[in-house]
Amino acid sequence: TAAQRVLLCPITMELFLQNLFLLLLFLLVSCLHPAAAFPKGCYPSEEEGLKTFRCSNAQLTEVPRDIPNDTNKLYLDFNQIPFLPRDAFRDLPLLLELDLSHNAIARVESGAFQGLAEHLHSLDLSSNRLVSVSKDAFSNLKAKVNLSNNPWLCDCRLQELIRAVELAADSSGGIVCDSSTQEEHVGKAFLQVIADTDLCNVYKKTTDIAMLVTMFGWFAMVISYLVYYVRQNQEDARRHLEYLKSLPSKQRRSEESSTISTVV
């Protein structure tokens, strides 16, 4: 009836306005919180009272940028991240634990962990593709570091790195020489190698010997040139004196004195 339609119209309008209000509210919240658009496969959670951000097995090829800056534990394990650039974690001042295990990391730039020195206490870089890393990449870092199961080149550079960081408990045995400056070290645990051999001292001795050989070579070349030069001049002087002997006496005496003074 007409009376029912009159009563229904205000109710329908009221529902429409309510739905419109909810839609606008949703859009407003979405605009005010863009950080909620996390990379695919990543999600925040809370574990043991710590704010955690998990991106495990998310097929990442780089460190994501949209990580909440109040994160305490960050899991980036089982991805395909190839390297860590400078300032990769600079916006995470409260980070306590960082798991980068089981990636394809082959290079760590100096300053990659800059800004984490004060709070970070656990760093896992195990099962990556690290061959050689400068100790400067871990400068001032106090975290316990896991470097096991990487194809390490055992040399002075690795020795300096191991002595600059604090290794995680029970991880040292997993640091094995995949290659080495000395063939007999291949396949051995690195801590066992440096317990018997100071690789930096060996490198220094090798460098010193190379420098001595190079200096001796240059010295021998200089001596050879000087001997050649003297002999050549002596031969020229002898020929000139023989020529002078064939000249008349006055001219000979004049040129002999000139030749002798030149030779002297």
PDB file of C-alpha atoms in Angstrom:
ATOM      1  CA  THR A   1       0.000   0.000   0.000  1.00  0.00           C
ATOM      2  CA  ALA A   2       0.950   3.614  -0.256  1.00  0.00           C
ATOM      3  CA  ALA A   3       1.315   3.880   3.521  1.00  0.00           C
ATOM      4  CA  GLN A   4       3.782   0.952   3.632  1.00  0.00           C
ATOM      5  CA  ARG A   5       5.880   2.447   0.803  1.00  0.00           C
ATOM      6  CA  VAL A   6       6.051   5.720   2.742  1.00  0.00           C
ATOM      7  CA  LEU A   7       7.320   3.848   5.826  1.00  0.00           C
ATOM      8  CA  LEU A   8       9.857   1.751   3.860  1.00  0.00           C
ATOM      9  CA  CYS A   9      11.482   4.675   2.029  1.00  0.00           C
ATOM     10  CA  PRO A  10      13.079   6.235   5.151  1.00  0.00           C
ATOM     11  CA  ILE A  11      14.334   2.777   6.287  1.00  0.00           C
ATOM     12  CA  THR A  12      15.911   2.065   2.883  1.00  0.00           C
ATOM     13  CA  MET A  13      17.548   5.493   2.807  1.00  0.00           C
ATOM     14  CA  GLU A  14      18.903   4.948   6.314  1.00  0.00           C
ATOM     15  CA  LEU A  15      20.469   1.590   5.324  1.00  0.00           C
ATOM     16  CA  PHE A  16      21.974   3.173   2.221  1.00  0.00           C
ATOM     17  CA  LEU A  17      23.522   5.945   4.274  1.00  0.00           C
ATOM     18  CA  GLN A  18      24.910   3.438   6.776  1.00  0.00           C
ATOM     19  CA  ASN A  19      26.523   1.356   4.044  1.00  0.00           C
ATOM     20  CA  LEU A  20      27.948   4.456   2.419  1.00  0.00           C
ATOM     21  CA  PHE A  21      29.401   5.540   5.755  1.00  0.00           C
ATOM     22  CA  LEU A  22      31.041   2.119   6.283  1.00  0.00           C
ATOM     23  CA  LEU A  23      32.518   2.188   2.779  1.00  0.00           C
ATOM     24  CA  LEU A  24      33.983   5.654   3.306  1.00  0.00           C
ATOM     25  CA  LEU A  25      35.376   4.575   6.677  1.00  0.00           C
ATOM     26  CA  PHE A  26      37.047   1.546   5.094  1.00  0.00           C
ATOM     27  CA  LEU A  27      38.625   3.698   2.379  1.00  0.00           C
ATOM     28  CA  LEU A  28      39.822   6.194   4.977  1.00  0.00           C
ATOM     29  CA  VAL A  29      41.449   3.464   7.092  1.00  0.00           C
ATOM     30  CA  SER A  30      43.105   1.999   3.998  1.00  0.00           C
ATOM     31  CA  CYS A  31      44.603   5.383   3.099  1.00  0.00           C
ATOM     32  CA  LEU A  32      45.801   6.034   6.620  1.00  0.00           C
ATOM     33  CA  HIS A  33      47.557   2.630   6.908  1.00  0.00           C
ATOM     34  CA  PRO A  34      49.415   1.939   3.636  1.00  0.00           C
ATOM     35  CA  ALA A  35      52.019  -0.112   5.529  1.00  0.00           C
ATOM     36  CA  ALA A  36      49.469  -2.910   5.830  1.00  0.00           C
ATOM     37  CA  ALA A  37      50.148  -3.770   2.162  1.00  0.00           C
ATOM     38  CA  PHE A  38      52.932  -6.236   2.990  1.00  0.00           C
ATOM     39  CA  PRO A  39      54.847  -8.208   0.335  1.00  0.00           C
ATOM     40  CA  LYS A  40      53.167 -11.414  -0.755  1.00  0.00           C
ATOM     41  CA  GLY A  41      53.904 -14.214   1.673  1.00  0.00           C
ATOM     42  CA  CYS A  42      54.819 -11.851   4.536  1.00  0.00           C
ATOM     43  CA  TYR A  43      52.755 -11.228   7.632  1.00  0.00           C
ATOM     44  CA  PRO A  44      53.180  -9.688  11.112  1.00  0.00           C
ATOM     45  CA  SER A  45      52.568 -11.556  14.354  1.00  0.00           C
ATOM     46  CA  GLU A  46      53.487 -11.499  18.013  1.00  0.00           C
ATOM     47  CA  GLU A  47      55.623 -14.230  19.558  1.00  0.00           C
ATOM     48  CA  GLU A  48      56.504 -14.330  23.240  1.00  0.00           C
ATOM     49  CA  GLY A  49      55.603 -10.677  23.566  1.00  0.00           C
ATOM     50  CA  LEU A  50      57.892  -9.673  20.662  1.00  0.00           C
ATOM     51  CA  LYS A  51      56.656  -8.139  17.423  1.00  0.00           C
ATOM     52  CA  THR A  52      57.569 -10.556  14.664  1.00  0.00           C
ATOM     53  CA  PHE A  53      57.557 -10.200  10.882  1.00  0.00           C
ATOM     54  CA  ARG A  54      57.724 -13.421   8.870  1.00  0.00           C
ATOM     55  CA  CYS A  55      58.672 -13.661   5.208  1.00  0.00           C
ATOM     56  CA  SER A  56      59.836 -17.271   5.224  1.00  0.00           C
ATOM     57  CA  ASN A  57      59.688 -19.050   1.848  1.00  0.00           C
ATOM     58  CA  ALA A  58      58.090 -16.005   0.195  1.00  0.00           C
ATOM     59  CA  GLN A  59      60.209 -16.183  -3.013  1.00  0.00           C
ATOM     60  CA  LEU A  60      61.848 -12.841  -2.208  1.00  0.00           C
ATOM     61  CA  THR A  61      64.812 -11.673  -4.312  1.00  0.00           C
ATOM     62  CA  GLU A  62      65.629  -8.674  -2.127  1.00  0.00           C
ATOM     63  CA  VAL A  63      65.117  -7.422   1.405  1.00  0.00           C
ATOM     64  CA  PRO A  64      61.541  -6.015   1.505  1.00  0.00           C
ATOM     65  CA  ARG A  65      61.150  -2.331   2.295  1.00  0.00           C
ATOM     66  CA  ASP A  66      57.690  -2.335   3.922  1.00  0.00           C
ATOM     67  CA  ILE A  67      58.780  -3.938   7.192  1.00  0.00           C
ATOM     68  CA  PRO A  68      57.196  -2.347  10.304  1.00  0.00           C
ATOM     69  CA  ASN A  69      59.900  -0.309  12.027  1.00  0.00           C
ATOM     70  CA  ASP A  70      58.933  -1.647  15.469  1.00  0.00           C
ATOM     71  CA  THR A  71      59.764  -5.227  14.446  1.00  0.00           C
ATOM     72  CA  ASN A  72      61.778  -7.222  17.013  1.00  0.00           C
ATOM     73  CA  LYS A  73      62.185 -10.517  15.113  1.00  0.00           C
ATOM     74  CA  LEU A  74      62.548 -10.704  11.321  1.00  0.00           C
ATOM     75  CA  TYR A  75      62.476 -13.985   9.372  1.00  0.00           C
ATOM     76  CA  LEU A  76      63.674 -13.814   5.754  1.00  0.00           C
ATOM     77  CA  ASP A  77      64.795 -17.442   5.540  1.00  0.00           C
ATOM     78  CA  PHE A  78      64.262 -19.806   2.586  1.00  0.00           C
ATOM     79  CA  ASN A  79      64.176 -17.112  -0.123  1.00  0.00           C
ATOM     80  CA  GLN A  80      66.402 -16.223  -3.101  1.00  0.00           C
ATOM     81  CA  ILE A  81      68.024 -13.018  -1.811  1.00  0.00           C
ATOM     82  CA  PRO A  82      71.442 -12.760  -3.591  1.00  0.00           C
ATOM     83  CA  PHE A  83      73.139  -9.946  -1.654  1.00  0.00           C
ATOM     84  CA  LEU A  84      72.722  -7.481   1.208  1.00  0.00           C
ATOM     85  CA  PRO A  85      73.193  -3.818   0.227  1.00  0.00           C
ATOM     86  CA  ARG A  86      74.351  -1.015   2.478  1.00  0.00           C
ATOM     87  CA  ASP A  87      71.706   0.172   4.988  1.00  0.00           C
ATOM     88  CA  ALA A  88      69.457  -2.809   4.191  1.00  0.00           C
ATOM     89  CA  PHE A  89      68.020  -2.731   7.748  1.00  0.00           C
ATOM     90  CA  ARG A  90      68.564   0.884   8.770  1.00  0.00           C
ATOM     91  CA  ASP A  91      64.828   1.486   9.481  1.00  0.00           C
ATOM     92  CA  LEU A  92      64.623  -1.322  12.054  1.00  0.00           C
ATOM     93  CA  PRO A  93      66.177   0.165  15.210  1.00  0.00           C
ATOM     94  CA  LEU A  94      64.438  -2.319  17.562  1.00  0.00           C
ATOM     95  CA  LEU A  95      65.452  -5.493  15.742  1.00  0.00           C
ATOM     96  CA  LEU A  96      66.702  -8.239  18.086  1.00  0.00           C
ATOM     97  CA  GLU A  97      66.800 -11.309  15.831  1.00  0.00           C
ATOM     98  CA  LEU A  98      67.455 -11.536  12.086  1.00  0.00           C
ATOM     99  CA  ASP A  99      67.204 -14.832  10.194  1.00  0.00           C
ATOM    100  CA  LEU A 100      68.664 -14.786   6.662  1.00  0.00           C
ATOM    101  CA  SER A 101      69.450 -18.486   6.441  1.00  0.00           C
ATOM    102  CA  HIS A 102      68.840 -20.623   3.330  1.00  0.00           C
ATOM    103  CA  ASN A 103      69.094 -17.835   0.770  1.00  0.00           C
ATOM    104  CA  ALA A 104      71.493 -17.216  -2.138  1.00  0.00           C
ATOM    105  CA  ILE A 105      73.512 -14.473  -0.418  1.00  0.00           C
ATOM    106  CA  ALA A 106      76.978 -14.291  -1.982  1.00  0.00           C
ATOM    107  CA  ARG A 107      77.868 -10.681  -1.124  1.00  0.00           C
ATOM    108  CA  VAL A 108      77.446  -8.524   1.968  1.00  0.00           C
ATOM    109  CA  GLU A 109      78.266  -4.853   1.443  1.00  0.00           C
ATOM    110  CA  SER A 110      80.009  -2.837   4.118  1.00  0.00           C
ATOM    111  CA  GLY A 111      77.340  -1.143   6.259  1.00  0.00           C
ATOM    112  CA  ALA A 112      74.627  -3.708   5.470  1.00  0.00           C
ATOM    113  CA  PHE A 113      73.875  -4.055   9.196  1.00  0.00           C
ATOM    114  CA  GLN A 114      74.381  -0.404  10.004  1.00  0.00           C
ATOM    115  CA  GLY A 115      72.025   0.775  12.736  1.00  0.00           C
ATOM    116  CA  LEU A 116      71.641  -2.684  14.305  1.00  0.00           C
ATOM    117  CA  ALA A 117      74.687  -2.640  16.565  1.00  0.00           C
ATOM    118  CA  GLU A 118      72.874  -1.534  19.712  1.00  0.00           C
ATOM    119  CA  HIS A 119      70.063  -4.117  19.900  1.00  0.00           C
ATOM    120  CA  LEU A 120      70.648  -7.039  17.522  1.00  0.00           C
ATOM    121  CA  HIS A 121      71.753 -10.156  19.410  1.00  0.00           C
ATOM    122  CA  SER A 122      71.191 -12.934  16.838  1.00  0.00           C
ATOM    123  CA  LEU A 123      72.130 -13.009  13.135  1.00  0.00           C
ATOM    124  CA  ASP A 124      71.746 -16.189  11.064  1.00  0.00           C
ATOM    125  CA  LEU A 125      73.569 -16.281   7.701  1.00  0.00           C
ATOM    126  CA  SER A 126      73.894 -20.046   7.497  1.00  0.00           C
ATOM    127  CA  SER A 127      73.286 -22.042   4.297  1.00  0.00           C
ATOM    128  CA  ASN A 128      74.025 -19.254   1.833  1.00  0.00           C
ATOM    129  CA  ARG A 129      76.701 -18.788  -0.859  1.00  0.00           C
ATOM    130  CA  LEU A 130      79.249 -16.744   1.065  1.00  0.00           C
ATOM    131  CA  VAL A 131      82.827 -17.282  -0.117  1.00  0.00           C
ATOM    132  CA  SER A 132      84.584 -14.222   1.271  1.00  0.00           C
ATOM    133  CA  VAL A 133      83.311 -11.277   3.337  1.00  0.00           C
ATOM    134  CA  SER A 134      85.210  -8.319   4.760  1.00  0.00           C
ATOM    135  CA  LYS A 135      85.182  -7.937   8.529  1.00  0.00           C
ATOM    136  CA  ASP A 136      84.038  -4.330   7.956  1.00  0.00           C
ATOM    137  CA  ALA A 137      80.598  -5.653   6.979  1.00  0.00           C
ATOM    138  CA  PHE A 138      80.111  -6.633  10.638  1.00  0.00           C
ATOM    139  CA  SER A 139      81.708  -3.526  12.128  1.00  0.00           C
ATOM    140  CA  ASN A 140      80.562  -2.824  15.731  1.00  0.00           C
ATOM    141  CA  LEU A 141      78.028  -5.661  15.559  1.00  0.00           C
ATOM    142  CA  LYS A 142      77.604  -7.403  18.921  1.00  0.00           C
ATOM    143  CA  ALA A 143      75.199 -10.107  17.730  1.00  0.00           C
ATOM    144  CA  LYS A 144      76.026 -13.802  17.806  1.00  0.00           C
ATOM    145  CA  VAL A 145      76.515 -14.774  14.167  1.00  0.00           C
ATOM    146  CA  ASN A 146      75.888 -18.112  12.459  1.00  0.00           C
ATOM    147  CA  LEU A 147      78.143 -18.464   9.380  1.00  0.00           C
ATOM    148  CA  SER A 148      77.943 -22.235   8.936  1.00  0.00           C
ATOM    149  CA  ASN A 149      77.241 -24.159   5.701  1.00  0.00           C
ATOM    150  CA  ASN A 150      78.703 -21.616   3.278  1.00  0.00           C
ATOM    151  CA  PRO A 151      81.334 -22.363   0.562  1.00  0.00           C
ATOM    152  CA  TRP A 152      84.083 -20.426   2.368  1.00  0.00           C
ATOM    153  CA  LEU A 153      87.504 -19.594   0.932  1.00  0.00           C
ATOM    154  CA  CYS A 154      89.853 -20.161   3.867  1.00  0.00           C
ATOM    155  CA  ASP A 155      92.374 -17.345   3.813  1.00  0.00           C
ATOM    156  CA  CYS A 156      93.554 -14.377   5.867  1.00  0.00           C
ATOM    157  CA  ARG A 157      90.350 -12.452   5.130  1.00  0.00           C
ATOM    158  CA  LEU A 158      88.158 -15.169   6.677  1.00  0.00           C
ATOM    159  CA  GLN A 159      90.515 -15.429   9.637  1.00  0.00           C
ATOM    160  CA  GLU A 160      90.124 -11.690  10.295  1.00  0.00           C
ATOM    161  CA  LEU A 161      86.318 -11.995   9.990  1.00  0.00           C
ATOM    162  CA  ILE A 162      86.067 -14.923  12.428  1.00  0.00           C
ATOM    163  CA  ARG A 163      88.156 -13.039  14.982  1.00  0.00           C
ATOM    164  CA  ALA A 164      86.016  -9.904  14.602  1.00  0.00           C
ATOM    165  CA  VAL A 165      82.605 -11.513  15.282  1.00  0.00           C
ATOM    166  CA  GLU A 166      81.106 -13.632  18.051  1.00  0.00           C
ATOM    167  CA  LEU A 167      80.024 -16.963  16.618  1.00  0.00           C
ATOM    168  CA  ALA A 168      76.687 -18.497  17.610  1.00  0.00           C
ATOM    169  CA  ALA A 169      76.901 -21.515  19.896  1.00  0.00           C
ATOM    170  CA  ASP A 170      77.553 -24.830  18.125  1.00  0.00           C
ATOM    171  CA  SER A 171      77.952 -23.112  14.724  1.00  0.00           C
ATOM    172  CA  SER A 172      81.754 -22.983  14.461  1.00  0.00           C
ATOM    173  CA  GLY A 173      82.032 -26.625  13.337  1.00  0.00           C
ATOM    174  CA  GLY A 174      79.919 -25.800  10.269  1.00  0.00           C
ATOM    175  CA  ILE A 175      82.465 -23.282   8.950  1.00  0.00           C
ATOM    176  CA  VAL A 176      84.378 -25.583   6.590  1.00  0.00           C
ATOM    177  CA  CYS A 177      86.984 -24.758   3.934  1.00  0.00           C
ATOM    178  CA  ASP A 178      85.374 -25.268   0.525  1.00  0.00           C
ATOM    179  CA  SER A 179      88.555 -23.838  -1.016  1.00  0.00           C
ATOM    180  CA  SER A 180      91.811 -22.542   0.433  1.00  0.00           C
ATOM    181  CA  THR A 181      95.090 -20.831  -0.365  1.00  0.00           C
ATOM    182  CA  GLN A 182      96.656 -24.117   0.805  1.00  0.00           C
ATOM    183  CA  GLU A 183      95.245 -27.299  -0.725  1.00  0.00           C
ATOM    184  CA  GLU A 184      95.652 -29.393   2.427  1.00  0.00           C
ATOM    185  CA  HIS A 185      93.072 -27.233   4.252  1.00  0.00           C
ATOM    186  CA  VAL A 186      90.170 -28.049   1.897  1.00  0.00           C
ATOM    187  CA  GLY A 187      87.398 -29.964   3.667  1.00  0.00           C
ATOM    188  CA  LYS A 188      88.650 -29.097   7.153  1.00  0.00           C
ATOM    189  CA  ALA A 189      86.847 -27.071   9.817  1.00  0.00           C
ATOM    190  CA  PHE A 190      88.231 -23.549   9.692  1.00  0.00           C
ATOM    191  CA  LEU A 191      88.794 -23.224  13.441  1.00  0.00           C
ATOM    192  CA  GLN A 192      90.932 -26.358  13.285  1.00  0.00           C
ATOM    193  CA  VAL A 193      92.968 -24.821  10.447  1.00  0.00           C
ATOM    194  CA  ILE A 194      93.713 -21.535  12.206  1.00  0.00           C
ATOM    195  CA  ALA A 195      94.512 -23.394  15.425  1.00  0.00           C
ATOM    196  CA  ASP A 196      97.539 -24.864  13.615  1.00  0.00           C
ATOM    197  CA  THR A 197      98.321 -22.135  11.067  1.00  0.00           C
ATOM    198  CA  ASP A 198      98.218 -18.355  11.107  1.00  0.00           C
ATOM    199  CA  LEU A 199      96.952 -17.709   7.574  1.00  0.00           C
ATOM    200  CA  CYS A 200      97.598 -13.979   7.825  1.00  0.00           C
ATOM    201  CA  ASN A 201     101.220 -14.609   8.852  1.00  0.00           C
ATOM    202  CA  VAL A 202     101.634 -17.061   5.960  1.00  0.00           C
ATOM    203  CA  TYR A 203     100.197 -14.463   3.593  1.00  0.00           C
ATOM    204  CA  LYS A 204     102.569 -11.814   4.946  1.00  0.00           C
ATOM    205  CA  LYS A 205     105.576 -14.095   4.496  1.00  0.00           C
ATOM    206  CA  THR A 206     104.507 -14.920   0.935  1.00  0.00           C
ATOM    207  CA  THR A 207     104.075 -11.226   0.174  1.00  0.00           C
ATOM    208  CA  ASP A 208     107.494 -10.401   1.669  1.00  0.00           C
ATOM    209  CA  ILE A 209     109.180 -13.111  -0.400  1.00  0.00           C
ATOM    210  CA  ALA A 210     107.476 -11.846  -3.558  1.00  0.00           C
ATOM    211  CA  MET A 211     108.669  -8.303  -2.795  1.00  0.00           C
ATOM    212  CA  LEU A 212     112.233  -9.516  -2.199  1.00  0.00           C
ATOM    213  CA  VAL A 213     112.229 -11.453  -5.483  1.00  0.00           C
ATOM    214  CA  THR A 214     110.910  -8.392  -7.320  1.00  0.00           C
ATOM    215  CA  MET A 215     113.504  -6.096  -5.721  1.00  0.00           C
ATOM    216  CA  PHE A 216     116.293  -8.569  -6.518  1.00  0.00           C
ATOM    217  CA  GLY A 217     115.136  -8.680 -10.138  1.00  0.00           C
ATOM    218  CA  TRP A 218     115.221  -4.889 -10.447  1.00  0.00           C
ATOM    219  CA  PHE A 219     118.628  -4.752  -8.740  1.00  0.00           C
ATOM    220  CA  ALA A 220     120.018  -7.371 -11.129  1.00  0.00           C
ATOM    221  CA  MET A 221     118.708  -5.371 -14.113  1.00  0.00           C
ATOM    222  CA  VAL A 222     120.354  -2.169 -12.851  1.00  0.00           C
ATOM    223  CA  ILE A 223     123.699  -3.923 -12.233  1.00  0.00           C
ATOM    224  CA  SER A 224     123.539  -5.548 -15.674  1.00  0.00           C
ATOM    225  CA  TYR A 225     122.898  -2.188 -17.306  1.00  0.00           C
ATOM    226  CA  LEU A 226     125.764  -0.525 -15.433  1.00  0.00           C
ATOM    227  CA  VAL A 227     128.172  -3.334 -16.426  1.00  0.00           C
ATOM    228  CA  TYR A 228     127.038  -3.085 -20.023  1.00  0.00           C
ATOM    229  CA  TYR A 229     127.396   0.711 -19.972  1.00  0.00           C
ATOM    230  CA  VAL A 230     130.946   0.614 -18.550  1.00  0.00           C
ATOM    231  CA  ARG A 231     132.073  -2.097 -20.959  1.00  0.00           C
ATOM    232  CA  GLN A 232     130.566  -0.259 -23.898  1.00  0.00           C
ATOM    233  CA  ASN A 233     132.355   2.968 -22.947  1.00  0.00           C
ATOM    234  CA  GLN A 234     135.625   1.135 -22.397  1.00  0.00           C
ATOM    235  CA  GLU A 235     135.365  -0.450 -25.824  1.00  0.00           C
ATOM    236  CA  ASP A 236     134.602   2.927 -27.430  1.00  0.00           C
ATOM    237  CA  ALA A 237     137.538   4.522 -25.580  1.00  0.00           C
ATOM    238  CA  ARG A 238     139.922   1.731 -26.673  1.00  0.00           C
ATOM    239  CA  ARG A 239     138.900   2.136 -30.301  1.00  0.00           C
ATOM    240  CA  HIS A 240     139.311   5.880 -30.096  1.00  0.00           C
ATOM    241  CA  LEU A 241     142.810   5.567 -28.566  1.00  0.00           C
ATOM    242  CA  GLU A 242     143.845   3.179 -31.314  1.00  0.00           C
ATOM    243  CA  TYR A 243     142.589   5.698 -33.826  1.00  0.00           C
ATOM    244  CA  LEU A 244     144.582   8.472 -32.144  1.00  0.00           C
ATOM    245  CA  LYS A 245     147.778   6.460 -32.343  1.00  0.00           C
ATOM    246  CA  SER A 246     147.480   6.515 -36.086  1.00  0.00           C
ATOM    247  CA  LEU A 247     147.317  10.334 -36.170  1.00  0.00           C
ATOM    248  CA  PRO A 248     150.311  12.773 -36.334  1.00  0.00           C
ATOM    249  CA  SER A 249     151.936  13.382 -32.915  1.00  0.00           C
ATOM    250  CA  LYS A 250     150.605  16.921 -32.169  1.00  0.00           C
ATOM    251  CA  GLN A 251     147.034  16.178 -33.062  1.00  0.00           C
ATOM    252  CA  ARG A 252     147.308  12.828 -31.238  1.00  0.00           C
ATOM    253  CA  ARG A 253     148.464  14.410 -27.970  1.00  0.00           C
ATOM    254  CA  SER A 254     145.665  16.974 -28.099  1.00  0.00           C
ATOM    255  CA  GLU A 255     142.913  14.417 -28.738  1.00  0.00           C
ATOM    256  CA  GLU A 256     144.410  11.917 -26.255  1.00  0.00           C
ATOM    257  CA  SER A 257     144.095  14.420 -23.448  1.00  0.00           C
ATOM    258  CA  SER A 258     140.534  15.180 -24.546  1.00  0.00           C
ATOM    259  CA  THR A 259     139.672  11.455 -24.663  1.00  0.00           C
ATOM    260  CA  ILE A 260     141.228  10.755 -21.241  1.00  0.00           C
ATOM    261  CA  SER A 261     139.327  13.604 -19.624  1.00  0.00           C
ATOM    262  CA  THR A 262     136.096  12.365 -21.227  1.00  0.00           C
ATOM    263  CA  VAL A 263     136.636   8.810 -19.972  1.00  0.00           C
ATOM    264  CA  VAL A 264     137.453  10.058 -16.482  1.00  0.00           C
TER     265      VAL A 264
END
